[in-house]
Short mmCIF file of C-alpha atoms in Angstrom, two decimals:
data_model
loop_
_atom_site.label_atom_id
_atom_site.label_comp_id
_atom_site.label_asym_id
_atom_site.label_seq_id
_atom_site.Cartn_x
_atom_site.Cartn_y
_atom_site.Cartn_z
CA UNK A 1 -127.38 -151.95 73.50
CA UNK A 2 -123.90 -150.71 73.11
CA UNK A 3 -122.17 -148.30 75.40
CA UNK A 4 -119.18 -146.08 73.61
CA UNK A 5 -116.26 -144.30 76.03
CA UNK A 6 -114.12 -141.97 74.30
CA UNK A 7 -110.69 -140.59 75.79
CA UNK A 8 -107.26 -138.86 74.66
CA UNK A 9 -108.84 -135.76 73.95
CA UNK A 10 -106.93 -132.48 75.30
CA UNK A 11 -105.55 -129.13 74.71
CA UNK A 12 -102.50 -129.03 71.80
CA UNK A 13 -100.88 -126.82 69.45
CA UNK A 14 -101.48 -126.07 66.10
CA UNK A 15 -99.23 -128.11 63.93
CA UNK A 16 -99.26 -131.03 66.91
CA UNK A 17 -101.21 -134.77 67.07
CA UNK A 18 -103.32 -136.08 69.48
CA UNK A 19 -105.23 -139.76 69.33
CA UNK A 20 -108.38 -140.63 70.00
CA UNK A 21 -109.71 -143.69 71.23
CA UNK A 22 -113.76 -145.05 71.84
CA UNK A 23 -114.01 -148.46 73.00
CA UNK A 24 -116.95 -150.05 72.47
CA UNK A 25 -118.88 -152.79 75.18
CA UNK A 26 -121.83 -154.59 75.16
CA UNK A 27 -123.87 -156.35 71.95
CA UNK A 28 -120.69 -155.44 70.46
CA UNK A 29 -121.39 -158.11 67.56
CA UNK A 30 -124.11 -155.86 66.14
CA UNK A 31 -121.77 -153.13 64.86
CA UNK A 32 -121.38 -152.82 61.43
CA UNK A 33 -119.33 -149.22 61.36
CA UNK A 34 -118.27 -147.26 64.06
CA UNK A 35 -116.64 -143.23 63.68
CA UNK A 36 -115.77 -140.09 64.80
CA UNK A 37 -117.77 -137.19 64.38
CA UNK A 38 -117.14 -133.38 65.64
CA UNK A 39 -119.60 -130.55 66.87
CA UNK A 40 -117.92 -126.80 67.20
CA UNK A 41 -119.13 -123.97 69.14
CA UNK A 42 -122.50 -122.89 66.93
CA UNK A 43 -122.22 -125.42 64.83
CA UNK A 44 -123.37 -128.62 63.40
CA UNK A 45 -122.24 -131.76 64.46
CA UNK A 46 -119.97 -132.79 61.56
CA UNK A 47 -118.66 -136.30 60.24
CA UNK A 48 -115.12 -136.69 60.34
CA UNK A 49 -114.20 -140.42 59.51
CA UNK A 50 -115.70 -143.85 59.94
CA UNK A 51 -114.71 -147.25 59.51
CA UNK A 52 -116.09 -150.68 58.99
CA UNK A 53 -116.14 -153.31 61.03
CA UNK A 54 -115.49 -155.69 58.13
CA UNK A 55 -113.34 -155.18 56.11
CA UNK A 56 -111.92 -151.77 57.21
CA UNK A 57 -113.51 -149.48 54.91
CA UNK A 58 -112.94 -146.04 55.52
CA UNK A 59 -114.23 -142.77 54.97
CA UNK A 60 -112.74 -139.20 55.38
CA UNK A 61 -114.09 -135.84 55.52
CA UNK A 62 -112.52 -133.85 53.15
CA UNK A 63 -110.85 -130.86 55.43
CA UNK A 64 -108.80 -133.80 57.63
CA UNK A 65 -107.97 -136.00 54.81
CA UNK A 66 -104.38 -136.80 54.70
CA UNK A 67 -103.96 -135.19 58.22
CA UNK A 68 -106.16 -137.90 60.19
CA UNK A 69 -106.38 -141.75 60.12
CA UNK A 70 -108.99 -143.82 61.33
CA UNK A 71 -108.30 -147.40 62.68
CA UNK A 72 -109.61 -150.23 64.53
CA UNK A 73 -108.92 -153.13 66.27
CA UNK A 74 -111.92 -155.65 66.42
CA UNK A 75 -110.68 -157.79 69.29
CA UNK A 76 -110.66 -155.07 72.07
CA UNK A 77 -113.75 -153.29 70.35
CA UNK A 78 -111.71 -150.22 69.69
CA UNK A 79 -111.54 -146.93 67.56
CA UNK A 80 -108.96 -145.14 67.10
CA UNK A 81 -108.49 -141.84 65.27
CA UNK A 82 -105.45 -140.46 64.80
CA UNK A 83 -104.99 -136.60 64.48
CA UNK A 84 -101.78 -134.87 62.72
CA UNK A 85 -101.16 -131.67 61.89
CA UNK A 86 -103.83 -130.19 63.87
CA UNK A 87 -105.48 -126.67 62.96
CA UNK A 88 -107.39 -124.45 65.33
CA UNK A 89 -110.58 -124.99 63.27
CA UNK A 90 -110.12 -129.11 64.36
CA UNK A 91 -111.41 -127.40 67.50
CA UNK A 92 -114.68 -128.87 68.67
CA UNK A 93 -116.44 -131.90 70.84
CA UNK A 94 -115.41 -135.47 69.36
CA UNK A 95 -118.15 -138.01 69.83
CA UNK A 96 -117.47 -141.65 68.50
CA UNK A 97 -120.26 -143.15 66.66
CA UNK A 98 -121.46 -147.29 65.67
CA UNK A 99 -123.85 -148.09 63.88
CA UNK A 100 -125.46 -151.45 64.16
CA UNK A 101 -128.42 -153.43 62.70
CA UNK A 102 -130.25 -156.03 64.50
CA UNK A 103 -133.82 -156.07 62.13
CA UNK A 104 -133.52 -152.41 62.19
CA UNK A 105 -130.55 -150.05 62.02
CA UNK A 106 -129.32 -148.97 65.52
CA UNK A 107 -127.24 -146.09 66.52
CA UNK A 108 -124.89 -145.45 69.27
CA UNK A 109 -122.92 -142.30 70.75
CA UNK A 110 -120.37 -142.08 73.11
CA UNK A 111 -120.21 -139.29 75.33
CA UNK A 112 -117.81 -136.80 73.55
CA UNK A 113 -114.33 -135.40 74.41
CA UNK A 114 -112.84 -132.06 73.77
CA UNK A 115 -110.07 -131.57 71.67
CA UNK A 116 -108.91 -127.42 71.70
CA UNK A 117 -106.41 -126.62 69.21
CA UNK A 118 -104.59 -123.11 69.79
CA UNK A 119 -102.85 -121.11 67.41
#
């Protein structure tokens, strides 16, 4: 198993950053990709980046690209997902995500944090 805590999340402006971090414990070896994903009031839960464990592949949703980065640092089994330029529609629940695969393909969630944006 793998257990995911997120923090940094919080109230900001529009136009201001905030950074997100989810570290990772447990059968941390089993991760192949670990991201961020987003749920807003009535919504669906939404992808926003994700990154891979080797070799640092990364993928962006296309309403945060150039406003967001997604980085990690393997050693402390870390996340990070930094958040420029923020909009009110960033608005929403950010869980962190890793995916694994032991045989089958496993897949983790952290407990979410709430990042408000006002206008």
């Amino acid at each position: 198993q793998v257990q995911l805590v997120e923090s940094g999340g919080g109230l900001v402006q529009a136009g201001g950053s905030l950074r997100l971090s989810c570290a990772a414990s447990g059968n941390t070896f089993i991760i192949r990709t670990m991201g961020w994903y987003r749920q807003a009031p009535g919504k669906q839960r939404e992808l926003v980046a994700t990154i891979t464990t080797s070799g640092g592949t990364t993928t962006y949703a296309d309403s945060v690209k150039a406003r967001f980065t997604i980085s990690r640092e393997n050693a402390a089994n870390t996340v990070y997902l930094q958040m420029n330029s923020l909009k009110p529609e960033d608005t929403g629940v950010y869980y962190c995500n890793a995916v694994g695969r032991v045989l089958a393909t496993l897949e983790f969630w952290g407990q979410g944090t709430q990042v408000t944006v006002s206008s």
